[in-house]
Amino acid sequence: MIQEPPFPADRLEALRAPFRETGAIWVQPPVLQPLSLVLDLAGEALRSRLFVLQAAAGQEVCLRPDFTTPVARLHLASGATGGNYAYEGLVFRASEDEAEEVLQIGIERFAAASDRPARAGPPVRHRRRAAKAGGRGDLSLRLGDAGLFGAFLDALGLHPAQASRLTRRVGRPSRLAAELERNGQAEDRSGAGEGVLSGRLAALPPGEASALLEEVWTLAGITPVGGRTATEIAARLVTRSDASRAPALSPGQVEAVRAYLSVSGPPRAALAQISGLASPAAALRAHLADWERRLDRIEAASAGAAPAVFDAAPPGDFAYYDGLVIEIVSEALGPARPVAVGGRYDSLPARLSGGSNGGGSALGGMIRPGRALVEVGQ
């Protein structure tokens, strides 16, 4: 287990200061989180990077891998329509050759639909100030937008199931590349890979589908693990079945998506390049116009300094970001080890509340002191 060394108290307080100035409520979510919820939101690919524990009642839990979802759950439990929450604490991750417990400091903002936290400037400003407080002089912004990718796919005229499948993989480059490769090798994937059970479930109403799945489990002597209900698993199988029966992407669509994912450069030039890769559908035009206004605000919040780069396919472990993604990166550490990360996740509160949060929206971000402090992160 890799543990960070103790941080000098004065330096750590300097990193906290920009978050304190927001007036946010400081919270401390539980370290133990329900495994099934984390996997539903972040995807099964994250399981290998989690610390999983078996509770006495058989429910699986994991050590907190991040703060966004736990803070969102606390906010929803409060019943408030909006709120700003700051936090500081350890998160726990594993990889092939090491395990980490690392300190994060961050803030999450929630607002009702009538008061969306649309301004990107303040979240960038306080994270940038905190990052600079660590002593690094080689910081720059790396921008992305999961929502822009969805609008681009819509402009290409993709089948909804295919668009959803690609969107879920945008933060996982190897999986997305494999998906495009499979499409590029097949003239027609209709029905390919569809399991008998998933196809049968897809033809049934949700209640009957979950009942059938439970019957199959009983007959086969299967005991589900991970805490997911039959309804949740049936819905996931139906989604896979729908995707398997969707028509394959055309060669032109595959090449257009690959061209989109390769876009990286100064933000305004990168966005102009994207606009030329697909027909100017209404949703894509709206997203690009939003980005022009957003860049004005980000540049103003950065004291006139232009953002360094826009990457059409920014990497990321968590699939809940559905809009703007901002990373503050250090030249010394490289893009794979960002100093700070954040973005919009408007759909997360709705997913956690079953759609009962009235269309509220959210944005947030965190900084890693271990990377921000020069003498620690190097």
JSON list of C-alpha atoms in Angstrom, two decimals, residues 58-176:
[
{"chain": "A", "resi": 58, "resn": "GLY", "atom": "CA", "xyz": [-23.51, -10.71, 2.28]},
{"chain": "A", "resi": 59, "resn": "GLN", "atom": "CA", "xyz": [-23.60, -7.23, 0.77]},
{"chain": "A", "resi": 60, "resn": "GLU", "atom": "CA", "xyz": [-20.38, -6.14, -0.90]},
{"chain": "A", "resi": 61, "resn": "VAL", "atom": "CA", "xyz": [-18.98, -2.71, -0.10]},
{"chain": "A", "resi": 62, "resn": "CYS", "atom": "CA", "xyz": [-15.84, -0.89, -1.20]},
{"chain": "A", "resi": 63, "resn": "LEU", "atom": "CA", "xyz": [-13.51, 1.69, 0.23]},
{"chain": "A", "resi": 64, "resn": "ARG", "atom": "CA", "xyz": [-14.37, 5.16, -1.09]},
{"chain": "A", "resi": 65, "resn": "PRO", "atom": "CA", "xyz": [-12.74, 5.54, -4.56]},
{"chain": "A", "resi": 66, "resn": "ASP", "atom": "CA", "xyz": [-13.76, 9.19, -4.91]},
{"chain": "A", "resi": 67, "resn": "PHE", "atom": "CA", "xyz": [-15.95, 11.84, -3.26]},
{"chain": "A", "resi": 68, "resn": "THR", "atom": "CA", "xyz": [-18.37, 12.92, -5.99]},
{"chain": "A", "resi": 69, "resn": "THR", "atom": "CA", "xyz": [-20.97, 10.19, -5.61]},
{"chain": "A", "resi": 70, "resn": "PRO", "atom": "CA", "xyz": [-20.86, 10.06, -1.77]},
{"chain": "A", "resi": 71, "resn": "VAL", "atom": "CA", "xyz": [-21.27, 13.86, -1.56]},
{"chain": "A", "resi": 72, "resn": "ALA", "atom": "CA", "xyz": [-24.13, 13.75, -4.07]},
{"chain": "A", "resi": 73, "resn": "ARG", "atom": "CA", "xyz": [-25.86, 11.14, -1.93]},
{"chain": "A", "resi": 74, "resn": "LEU", "atom": "CA", "xyz": [-25.48, 13.32, 1.15]},
{"chain": "A", "resi": 75, "resn": "HIS", "atom": "CA", "xyz": [-26.95, 16.27, -0.73]},
{"chain": "A", "resi": 76, "resn": "LEU", "atom": "CA", "xyz": [-29.95, 14.27, -1.96]},
{"chain": "A", "resi": 77, "resn": "ALA", "atom": "CA", "xyz": [-30.55, 12.90, 1.54]},
{"chain": "A", "resi": 78, "resn": "SER", "atom": "CA", "xyz": [-30.71, 16.46, 2.90]},
{"chain": "A", "resi": 79, "resn": "GLY", "atom": "CA", "xyz": [-33.72, 17.26, 0.70]},
{"chain": "A", "resi": 80, "resn": "ALA", "atom": "CA", "xyz": [-32.22, 20.60, -0.33]},
{"chain": "A", "resi": 81, "resn": "THR", "atom": "CA", "xyz": [-32.67, 21.78, -3.92]},
{"chain": "A", "resi": 82, "resn": "GLY", "atom": "CA", "xyz": [-29.19, 23.27, -4.04]},
{"chain": "A", "resi": 83, "resn": "GLY", "atom": "CA", "xyz": [-26.01, 23.32, -2.05]},
{"chain": "A", "resi": 84, "resn": "ASN", "atom": "CA", "xyz": [-22.23, 23.71, -2.03]},
{"chain": "A", "resi": 85, "resn": "TYR", "atom": "CA", "xyz": [-20.17, 21.09, -0.21]},
{"chain": "A", "resi": 86, "resn": "ALA", "atom": "CA", "xyz": [-16.42, 20.98, 0.39]},
{"chain": "A", "resi": 87, "resn": "TYR", "atom": "CA", "xyz": [-14.50, 17.94, 1.60]},
{"chain": "A", "resi": 88, "resn": "GLU", "atom": "CA", "xyz": [-11.09, 16.64, 2.53]},
{"chain": "A", "resi": 89, "resn": "GLY", "atom": "CA", "xyz": [-10.13, 13.02, 3.04]},
{"chain": "A", "resi": 90, "resn": "LEU", "atom": "CA", "xyz": [-8.59, 9.84, 1.73]},
{"chain": "A", "resi": 91, "resn": "VAL", "atom": "CA", "xyz": [-9.67, 7.88, -1.33]},
{"chain": "A", "resi": 92, "resn": "PHE", "atom": "CA", "xyz": [-8.52, 4.37, -2.12]},
{"chain": "A", "resi": 93, "resn": "ARG", "atom": "CA", "xyz": [-7.46, 2.93, -5.48]},
{"chain": "A", "resi": 94, "resn": "ALA", "atom": "CA", "xyz": [-5.58, -0.14, -6.68]},
{"chain": "A", "resi": 95, "resn": "SER", "atom": "CA", "xyz": [-3.69, -0.87, -9.89]},
{"chain": "A", "resi": 96, "resn": "GLU", "atom": "CA", "xyz": [-1.78, -3.83, -11.29]},
{"chain": "A", "resi": 97, "resn": "ASP", "atom": "CA", "xyz": [1.39, -3.16, -9.33]},
{"chain": "A", "resi": 98, "resn": "GLU", "atom": "CA", "xyz": [0.42, -0.89, -6.45]},
{"chain": "A", "resi": 99, "resn": "ALA", "atom": "CA", "xyz": [-2.34, 0.24, -4.10]},
{"chain": "A", "resi": 100, "resn": "GLU", "atom": "CA", "xyz": [-2.87, 3.80, -3.04]},
{"chain": "A", "resi": 101, "resn": "GLU", "atom": "CA", "xyz": [-4.58, 5.80, -0.35]},
{"chain": "A", "resi": 102, "resn": "VAL", "atom": "CA", "xyz": [-4.34, 9.44, -1.31]},
{"chain": "A", "resi": 103, "resn": "LEU", "atom": "CA", "xyz": [-5.64, 12.74, 0.02]},
{"chain": "A", "resi": 104, "resn": "GLN", "atom": "CA", "xyz": [-8.14, 14.79, -1.96]},
{"chain": "A", "resi": 105, "resn": "ILE", "atom": "CA", "xyz": [-9.61, 18.24, -1.31]},
{"chain": "A", "resi": 106, "resn": "GLY", "atom": "CA", "xyz": [-12.58, 19.35, -3.37]},
{"chain": "A", "resi": 107, "resn": "ILE", "atom": "CA", "xyz": [-15.97, 20.91, -3.79]},
{"chain": "A", "resi": 108, "resn": "GLU", "atom": "CA", "xyz": [-19.29, 19.80, -5.30]},
{"chain": "A", "resi": 109, "resn": "ARG", "atom": "CA", "xyz": [-22.09, 22.19, -6.31]},
{"chain": "A", "resi": 110, "resn": "PHE", "atom": "CA", "xyz": [-25.73, 21.25, -6.83]},
{"chain": "A", "resi": 111, "resn": "ALA", "atom": "CA", "xyz": [-28.51, 23.46, -8.16]},
{"chain": "A", "resi": 112, "resn": "ALA", "atom": "CA", "xyz": [-32.15, 23.19, -9.14]},
{"chain": "A", "resi": 113, "resn": "ALA", "atom": "CA", "xyz": [-33.06, 23.25, -12.82]},
{"chain": "A", "resi": 114, "resn": "SER", "atom": "CA", "xyz": [-34.05, 26.92, -12.50]},
{"chain": "A", "resi": 115, "resn": "ASP", "atom": "CA", "xyz": [-30.59, 27.85, -11.22]},
{"chain": "A", "resi": 116, "resn": "ARG", "atom": "CA", "xyz": [-28.10, 25.73, -13.12]},
{"chain": "A", "resi": 117, "resn": "PRO", "atom": "CA", "xyz": [-24.43, 26.21, -12.14]},
{"chain": "A", "resi": 118, "resn": "ALA", "atom": "CA", "xyz": [-23.51, 27.10, -15.70]},
{"chain": "A", "resi": 119, "resn": "ARG", "atom": "CA", "xyz": [-20.58, 29.41, -15.04]},
{"chain": "A", "resi": 120, "resn": "ALA", "atom": "CA", "xyz": [-17.30, 27.55, -15.51]},
{"chain": "A", "resi": 121, "resn": "GLY", "atom": "CA", "xyz": [-15.08, 30.38, -14.24]},
{"chain": "A", "resi": 122, "resn": "PRO", "atom": "CA", "xyz": [-15.27, 30.06, -10.43]},
{"chain": "A", "resi": 123, "resn": "PRO", "atom": "CA", "xyz": [-14.62, 26.27, -10.24]},
{"chain": "A", "resi": 124, "resn": "VAL", "atom": "CA", "xyz": [-11.61, 26.70, -12.51]},
{"chain": "A", "resi": 125, "resn": "ARG", "atom": "CA", "xyz": [-10.37, 29.69, -10.54]},
{"chain": "A", "resi": 126, "resn": "HIS", "atom": "CA", "xyz": [-10.35, 28.13, -7.08]},
{"chain": "A", "resi": 127, "resn": "ARG", "atom": "CA", "xyz": [-8.82, 24.87, -8.28]},
{"chain": "A", "resi": 128, "resn": "ARG", "atom": "CA", "xyz": [-6.17, 26.74, -10.24]},
{"chain": "A", "resi": 129, "resn": "ARG", "atom": "CA", "xyz": [-5.38, 28.90, -7.18]},
{"chain": "A", "resi": 130, "resn": "ALA", "atom": "CA", "xyz": [-5.11, 25.80, -5.00]},
{"chain": "A", "resi": 131, "resn": "ALA", "atom": "CA", "xyz": [-2.85, 24.08, -7.52]},
{"chain": "A", "resi": 132, "resn": "LYS", "atom": "CA", "xyz": [-0.57, 27.11, -7.76]},
{"chain": "A", "resi": 133, "resn": "ALA", "atom": "CA", "xyz": [-0.37, 27.22, -3.96]},
{"chain": "A", "resi": 134, "resn": "GLY", "atom": "CA", "xyz": [1.53, 23.95, -4.18]},
{"chain": "A", "resi": 135, "resn": "GLY", "atom": "CA", "xyz": [4.43, 25.76, -5.81]},
{"chain": "A", "resi": 136, "resn": "ARG", "atom": "CA", "xyz": [4.20, 24.48, -9.36]},
{"chain": "A", "resi": 137, "resn": "GLY", "atom": "CA", "xyz": [4.92, 26.94, -12.16]},
{"chain": "A", "resi": 138, "resn": "ASP", "atom": "CA", "xyz": [4.25, 24.54, -15.04]},
{"chain": "A", "resi": 139, "resn": "LEU", "atom": "CA", "xyz": [0.45, 24.23, -14.83]},
{"chain": "A", "resi": 140, "resn": "SER", "atom": "CA", "xyz": [-1.95, 24.33, -17.76]},
{"chain": "A", "resi": 141, "resn": "LEU", "atom": "CA", "xyz": [-5.57, 23.46, -18.48]},
{"chain": "A", "resi": 142, "resn": "ARG", "atom": "CA", "xyz": [-6.73, 20.38, -20.35]},
{"chain": "A", "resi": 143, "resn": "LEU", "atom": "CA", "xyz": [-10.38, 20.56, -21.44]},
{"chain": "A", "resi": 144, "resn": "GLY", "atom": "CA", "xyz": [-12.90, 18.06, -22.75]},
{"chain": "A", "resi": 145, "resn": "ASP", "atom": "CA", "xyz": [-16.65, 17.56, -23.05]},
{"chain": "A", "resi": 146, "resn": "ALA", "atom": "CA", "xyz": [-18.51, 14.25, -22.89]},
{"chain": "A", "resi": 147, "resn": "GLY", "atom": "CA", "xyz": [-21.71, 16.01, -23.98]},
{"chain": "A", "resi": 148, "resn": "LEU", "atom": "CA", "xyz": [-20.04, 17.35, -27.12]},
{"chain": "A", "resi": 149, "resn": "PHE", "atom": "CA", "xyz": [-19.18, 13.79, -28.15]},
{"chain": "A", "resi": 150, "resn": "GLY", "atom": "CA", "xyz": [-22.83, 12.80, -27.83]},
{"chain": "A", "resi": 151, "resn": "ALA", "atom": "CA", "xyz": [-23.91, 15.76, -29.96]},
{"chain": "A", "resi": 152, "resn": "PHE", "atom": "CA", "xyz": [-21.30, 14.84, -32.55]},
{"chain": "A", "resi": 153, "resn": "LEU", "atom": "CA", "xyz": [-22.57, 11.26, -32.74]},
{"chain": "A", "resi": 154, "resn": "ASP", "atom": "CA", "xyz": [-26.10, 12.58, -33.14]},
{"chain": "A", "resi": 155, "resn": "ALA", "atom": "CA", "xyz": [-24.93, 14.74, -36.04]},
{"chain": "A", "resi": 156, "resn": "LEU", "atom": "CA", "xyz": [-23.48, 11.62, -37.69]},
{"chain": "A", "resi": 157, "resn": "GLY", "atom": "CA", "xyz": [-26.90, 9.97, -37.54]},
{"chain": "A", "resi": 158, "resn": "LEU", "atom": "CA", "xyz": [-25.86, 6.98, -35.41]},
{"chain": "A", "resi": 159, "resn": "HIS", "atom": "CA", "xyz": [-28.42, 4.54, -34.09]},
{"chain": "A", "resi": 160, "resn": "PRO", "atom": "CA", "xyz": [-29.24, 5.57, -30.47]},
{"chain": "A", "resi": 161, "resn": "ALA", "atom": "CA", "xyz": [-28.00, 2.24, -29.06]},
{"chain": "A", "resi": 162, "resn": "GLN", "atom": "CA", "xyz": [-24.68, 2.58, -30.87]},
{"chain": "A", "resi": 163, "resn": "ALA", "atom": "CA", "xyz": [-24.30, 6.21, -29.82]},
{"chain": "A", "resi": 164, "resn": "SER", "atom": "CA", "xyz": [-24.96, 5.24, -26.19]},
{"chain": "A", "resi": 165, "resn": "ARG", "atom": "CA", "xyz": [-22.43, 2.40, -26.39]},
{"chain": "A", "resi": 166, "resn": "LEU", "atom": "CA", "xyz": [-19.70, 4.65, -27.77]},
{"chain": "A", "resi": 167, "resn": "THR", "atom": "CA", "xyz": [-20.47, 7.42, -25.29]},
{"chain": "A", "resi": 168, "resn": "ARG", "atom": "CA", "xyz": [-20.05, 5.03, -22.35]},
{"chain": "A", "resi": 169, "resn": "ARG", "atom": "CA", "xyz": [-16.57, 4.19, -23.63]},
{"chain": "A", "resi": 170, "resn": "VAL", "atom": "CA", "xyz": [-15.30, 7.70, -24.37]},
{"chain": "A", "resi": 171, "resn": "GLY", "atom": "CA", "xyz": [-13.28, 7.82, -21.13]},
{"chain": "A", "resi": 172, "resn": "ARG", "atom": "CA", "xyz": [-11.69, 4.42, -21.82]},
{"chain": "A", "resi": 173, "resn": "PRO", "atom": "CA", "xyz": [-9.59, 4.76, -25.00]},
{"chain": "A", "resi": 174, "resn": "SER", "atom": "CA", "xyz": [-8.68, 1.08, -25.40]},
{"chain": "A", "resi": 175, "resn": "ARG", "atom": "CA", "xyz": [-12.31, -0.07, -25.16]},
{"chain": "A", "resi": 176, "resn": "LEU", "atom": "CA", "xyz": [-13.50, 2.63, -27.51]}
]
